[in-house]
Amino acid sequence: MLATLKAEEQSQQLQLVEREDIEDEDDLFEAIDKLTSHGINAGDVKKLQDAGIYTCNGLMMHTKKHLTGIKGLSEAKVDKICEAADKLVNFGYITGSDALLKRKSVVRITTGSQALDELLGGGIETLAITEAFGEFRSGKTQLAHTLCVSTQLPTSMRGGNGKVAYIDTEGTFRPDRIVPIAERFGMDPGAVLDNIIYARAYTYEHQHNLLLGLAAKMSEEPFKLLIVDSIIALFRVDFTGRGELAERQQKLAQMLSRLTKIAEEFNVAVYMTNQVVADPGGGVFVSDPKKPAGGHVLAHAATVRLMFRKGKGEQRICKVFDAPNLPE
């Protein structure tokens, strides 16, 4: 009897994010429509929202050149808008102690594996991009599916208490895989699936537009995780040969910068998977001559890089390849 009561309590506790928990998060970002109280007319605010800018923090992440490119915004208007946003949000220097306080808002989302959590210092961090690379079937997408569920756990259970956005470029998302994972965490699979928004991207431009459209959704609802599986696949398809490499890397850099901004603007965790390329110049002594695709551009963008490889049988091995605050 007690056990069933316990289970019932649990299931109530796992009822997904209710609106009232979100009030305290308002200080994280100032909604763009607050600009109207600073003398910006509502029409201009609407134009910004149409361009995918929903918060003042997000506004400051765009160059004026980009903003004047929005239809119907002149340079004078842009200056005025930026001035108003400046009053709403402090974008200057802050002290180290303030920065430490800000780091306190970082949520670590459990990966569902004790060993991996320990390796990551508690789980996948919000405000950061975590990249996993490895060959096919090394467990990258599997982790993405698990994170889809664990992000929705309450924070008391080391979850993120938020929704999940999944951008899939390889067609590897399987909602039916989510069901057993949700059951393992003791959650209602239907509710879990309702809290995942999913989009399949077919070209890199489509992928970019999906990211732009995300701001609208994230400013309305409490998202805690964005998964891009995989970041590089479409770039490898849409750009071919050496001749287009420079353009590819530039476009990739723009998309990664967009991901970084989403992570910091909405305090979400970004988890992206990456493929590997054979490294013919790897030398004789390197047992595994593969390196992550995307070159330096991608290497600099990712905050934490994880390397996945297959172990014996069912085992998967994960190694921290690069992280600012974790040992290798």
Short mmCIF file of N, CA, C and O in Angstrom, two decimals, residues 267-326:
data_model
loop_
_atom_site.label_atom_id
_atom_site.label_comp_id
_atom_site.label_asym_id
_atom_site.label_seq_id
_atom_site.Cartn_x
_atom_site.Cartn_y
_atom_site.Cartn_z
N ASN A 267 18.95 30.28 -21.13
CA ASN A 267 19.46 29.35 -20.12
C ASN A 267 19.07 27.90 -20.43
O ASN A 267 18.52 27.21 -19.60
N VAL A 268 19.35 27.48 -21.65
CA VAL A 268 19.08 26.08 -21.98
C VAL A 268 20.41 25.37 -22.23
O VAL A 268 21.43 25.99 -22.44
N ALA A 269 20.34 24.05 -22.16
CA ALA A 269 21.50 23.24 -22.50
C ALA A 269 21.39 22.91 -23.98
O ALA A 269 20.31 22.62 -24.48
N VAL A 270 22.50 22.98 -24.69
CA VAL A 270 22.50 22.57 -26.09
C VAL A 270 23.34 21.31 -26.21
O VAL A 270 24.49 21.29 -25.76
N TYR A 271 22.75 20.26 -26.74
CA TYR A 271 23.50 19.02 -26.95
C TYR A 271 23.51 18.74 -28.44
O TYR A 271 22.46 18.62 -29.06
N MET A 272 24.69 18.71 -29.02
CA MET A 272 24.72 18.42 -30.46
C MET A 272 25.63 17.23 -30.71
O MET A 272 26.62 17.02 -30.02
N THR A 273 25.26 16.45 -31.71
CA THR A 273 26.11 15.33 -32.05
C THR A 273 26.89 15.70 -33.31
O THR A 273 26.48 16.57 -34.07
N ASN A 274 28.01 15.06 -33.48
CA ASN A 274 28.88 15.37 -34.60
C ASN A 274 29.39 14.05 -35.17
O ASN A 274 29.45 13.05 -34.48
N GLN A 275 29.73 14.10 -36.44
CA GLN A 275 30.25 12.87 -37.06
C GLN A 275 31.78 12.91 -37.02
O GLN A 275 32.37 13.91 -36.64
N VAL A 276 32.39 11.83 -37.43
CA VAL A 276 33.85 11.83 -37.49
C VAL A 276 34.32 11.75 -38.93
O VAL A 276 33.61 11.27 -39.80
N VAL A 277 35.50 12.26 -39.17
CA VAL A 277 36.11 12.12 -40.50
C VAL A 277 37.39 11.33 -40.31
O VAL A 277 38.04 11.39 -39.26
N ALA A 278 37.76 10.58 -41.32
CA ALA A 278 39.03 9.86 -41.27
C ALA A 278 40.14 10.89 -41.37
O ALA A 278 40.05 11.84 -42.15
N ASP A 279 41.14 10.72 -40.55
CA ASP A 279 42.25 11.67 -40.57
C ASP A 279 43.47 10.97 -41.16
O ASP A 279 44.22 10.30 -40.45
N PRO A 280 43.68 11.09 -42.47
CA PRO A 280 44.79 10.35 -43.09
C PRO A 280 46.14 10.82 -42.58
O PRO A 280 47.10 10.07 -42.59
N GLY A 281 46.21 12.06 -42.10
CA GLY A 281 47.50 12.55 -41.60
C GLY A 281 47.68 12.23 -40.14
O GLY A 281 48.47 12.85 -39.44
N GLY A 282 46.92 11.27 -39.64
CA GLY A 282 46.94 10.98 -38.21
C GLY A 282 48.23 10.34 -37.73
O GLY A 282 48.50 10.32 -36.55
N GLY A 283 49.02 9.83 -38.66
CA GLY A 283 50.28 9.22 -38.25
C GLY A 283 50.09 7.74 -37.95
O GLY A 283 48.99 7.24 -37.87
N VAL A 284 51.21 7.07 -37.76
CA VAL A 284 51.18 5.63 -37.56
C VAL A 284 50.82 5.30 -36.11
O VAL A 284 50.23 4.28 -35.82
N PHE A 285 51.16 6.22 -35.20
CA PHE A 285 51.08 5.86 -33.79
C PHE A 285 49.68 6.06 -33.22
O PHE A 285 49.38 5.60 -32.14
N VAL A 286 48.83 6.78 -33.96
CA VAL A 286 47.49 6.99 -33.45
C VAL A 286 46.68 5.76 -33.80
O VAL A 286 46.51 5.42 -34.97
N SER A 287 46.16 5.09 -32.76
CA SER A 287 45.47 3.83 -33.02
C SER A 287 44.16 4.08 -33.75
O SER A 287 43.66 3.24 -34.47
N ASP A 288 43.59 5.29 -33.55
CA ASP A 288 42.25 5.54 -34.07
C ASP A 288 42.28 6.82 -34.91
O ASP A 288 42.02 7.90 -34.39
N PRO A 289 42.63 6.72 -36.18
CA PRO A 289 42.83 7.94 -36.95
C PRO A 289 41.52 8.59 -37.39
O PRO A 289 41.28 8.74 -38.57
N LYS A 290 40.69 8.94 -36.43
CA LYS A 290 39.46 9.66 -36.78
C LYS A 290 39.40 10.90 -35.95
O LYS A 290 39.80 10.92 -34.79
N LYS A 291 38.88 11.96 -36.53
CA LYS A 291 38.72 13.17 -35.72
C LYS A 291 37.34 13.75 -36.00
O LYS A 291 36.73 13.43 -37.03
N PRO A 292 36.85 14.59 -35.10
CA PRO A 292 35.50 15.14 -35.31
C PRO A 292 35.45 16.01 -36.55
O PRO A 292 36.42 16.70 -36.88
N ALA A 293 34.31 15.97 -37.27
CA ALA A 293 34.14 16.82 -38.44
C ALA A 293 33.94 18.26 -38.00
O ALA A 293 33.74 18.54 -36.82
N GLY A 294 33.98 19.17 -38.96
CA GLY A 294 33.66 20.56 -38.63
C GLY A 294 34.87 21.42 -38.31
O GLY A 294 34.75 22.63 -38.18
N GLY A 295 36.03 20.79 -38.18
CA GLY A 295 37.26 21.55 -38.02
C GLY A 295 37.31 22.43 -36.79
O GLY A 295 36.62 22.20 -35.80
N HIS A 296 38.12 23.48 -36.87
CA HIS A 296 38.35 24.35 -35.71
C HIS A 296 37.12 25.15 -35.35
O HIS A 296 36.87 25.44 -34.19
N VAL A 297 36.36 25.52 -36.36
CA VAL A 297 35.16 26.33 -36.12
C VAL A 297 34.28 25.64 -35.08
O VAL A 297 33.84 26.24 -34.11
N LEU A 298 34.06 24.36 -35.29
CA LEU A 298 33.20 23.61 -34.39
C LEU A 298 33.90 23.37 -33.06
O LEU A 298 33.28 23.41 -32.00
N ALA A 299 35.19 23.15 -33.12
CA ALA A 299 35.95 22.87 -31.90
C ALA A 299 35.88 24.04 -30.93
O ALA A 299 35.79 23.87 -29.73
N HIS A 300 35.93 25.26 -31.47
CA HIS A 300 35.92 26.43 -30.59
C HIS A 300 34.53 26.70 -30.05
O HIS A 300 34.38 27.27 -28.98
N ALA A 301 33.51 26.34 -30.82
CA ALA A 301 32.15 26.67 -30.40
C ALA A 301 31.69 25.79 -29.25
O ALA A 301 31.00 26.25 -28.34
N ALA A 302 32.07 24.52 -29.27
CA ALA A 302 31.58 23.61 -28.25
C ALA A 302 32.25 23.89 -26.91
O ALA A 302 33.46 24.07 -26.86
N THR A 303 31.47 23.95 -25.86
CA THR A 303 32.03 24.19 -24.54
C THR A 303 32.65 22.90 -24.00
O THR A 303 33.75 22.87 -23.50
N VAL A 304 31.87 21.82 -24.10
CA VAL A 304 32.34 20.52 -23.63
C VAL A 304 32.29 19.57 -24.81
O VAL A 304 31.28 19.49 -25.50
N ARG A 305 33.38 18.87 -25.05
CA ARG A 305 33.38 17.90 -26.16
C ARG A 305 33.54 16.51 -25.59
O ARG A 305 34.45 16.24 -24.82
N LEU A 306 32.66 15.63 -26.02
CA LEU A 306 32.74 14.25 -25.55
C LEU A 306 33.04 13.34 -26.72
O LEU A 306 32.49 13.51 -27.80
N MET A 307 33.91 12.38 -26.48
CA MET A 307 34.21 11.44 -27.55
C MET A 307 33.59 10.10 -27.19
O MET A 307 33.79 9.59 -26.09
N PHE A 308 32.79 9.56 -28.09
CA PHE A 308 32.16 8.27 -27.84
C PHE A 308 32.80 7.22 -28.71
O PHE A 308 33.08 7.48 -29.87
N ARG A 309 33.03 6.05 -28.15
CA ARG A 309 33.41 4.95 -29.02
C ARG A 309 32.84 3.66 -28.47
O ARG A 309 32.44 3.56 -27.31
N LYS A 310 32.79 2.67 -29.35
CA LYS A 310 32.25 1.38 -28.96
C LYS A 310 33.26 0.62 -28.13
O LYS A 310 34.44 0.63 -28.43
N GLY A 311 32.75 -0.02 -27.07
CA GLY A 311 33.64 -0.87 -26.29
C GLY A 311 33.33 -2.32 -26.63
O GLY A 311 32.79 -2.61 -27.69
N LYS A 312 33.64 -3.21 -25.70
CA LYS A 312 33.34 -4.63 -25.93
C LYS A 312 31.83 -4.85 -25.84
O LYS A 312 31.19 -4.36 -24.93
N GLY A 313 31.30 -5.60 -26.75
CA GLY A 313 29.89 -5.97 -26.69
C GLY A 313 28.98 -4.77 -26.63
O GLY A 313 28.96 -3.94 -27.54
N GLU A 314 28.23 -4.68 -25.53
CA GLU A 314 27.24 -3.61 -25.41
C GLU A 314 27.84 -2.33 -24.84
O GLU A 314 27.14 -1.34 -24.71
N GLN A 315 29.08 -2.37 -24.43
CA GLN A 315 29.66 -1.21 -23.75
C GLN A 315 29.88 -0.04 -24.69
O GLN A 315 30.17 -0.21 -25.87
N ARG A 316 29.75 1.16 -24.13
CA ARG A 316 30.12 2.36 -24.88
C ARG A 316 31.08 3.16 -24.00
O ARG A 316 30.86 3.28 -22.79
N ILE A 317 32.12 3.67 -24.60
CA ILE A 317 33.12 4.40 -23.82
C ILE A 317 33.03 5.88 -24.16
O ILE A 317 32.96 6.25 -25.33
N CYS A 318 33.02 6.70 -23.13
CA CYS A 318 32.95 8.14 -23.37
C CYS A 318 34.16 8.80 -22.72
O CYS A 318 34.52 8.47 -21.60
N LYS A 319 34.77 9.73 -23.44
CA LYS A 319 35.95 10.39 -22.91
C LYS A 319 35.76 11.90 -23.05
O LYS A 319 35.29 12.36 -24.10
N VAL A 320 36.09 12.64 -22.01
CA VAL A 320 35.98 14.10 -22.11
C VAL A 320 37.17 14.59 -22.92
O VAL A 320 38.32 14.43 -22.53
N PHE A 321 36.86 15.17 -24.07
CA PHE A 321 37.90 15.54 -25.02
C PHE A 321 38.39 16.95 -24.71
O PHE A 321 39.55 17.27 -24.87
N ASP A 322 37.47 17.79 -24.29
CA ASP A 322 37.84 19.16 -24.02
C ASP A 322 36.73 19.82 -23.20
O ASP A 322 35.57 19.71 -23.56
N ALA A 323 37.07 20.44 -22.09
CA ALA A 323 36.07 21.14 -21.29
C ALA A 323 36.81 22.16 -20.42
O ALA A 323 37.92 21.92 -19.97
N PRO A 324 36.17 23.33 -20.19
CA PRO A 324 36.86 24.37 -19.43
C PRO A 324 37.07 24.01 -17.96
O PRO A 324 38.03 24.44 -17.35
N ASN A 325 36.15 23.20 -17.39
CA ASN A 325 36.26 22.98 -15.96
C ASN A 325 36.29 21.50 -15.57
O ASN A 325 36.04 21.17 -14.43
N LEU A 326 36.56 20.64 -16.52
CA LEU A 326 36.61 19.22 -16.19
C LEU A 326 37.97 18.66 -16.57
O LEU A 326 38.55 19.07 -17.58
#
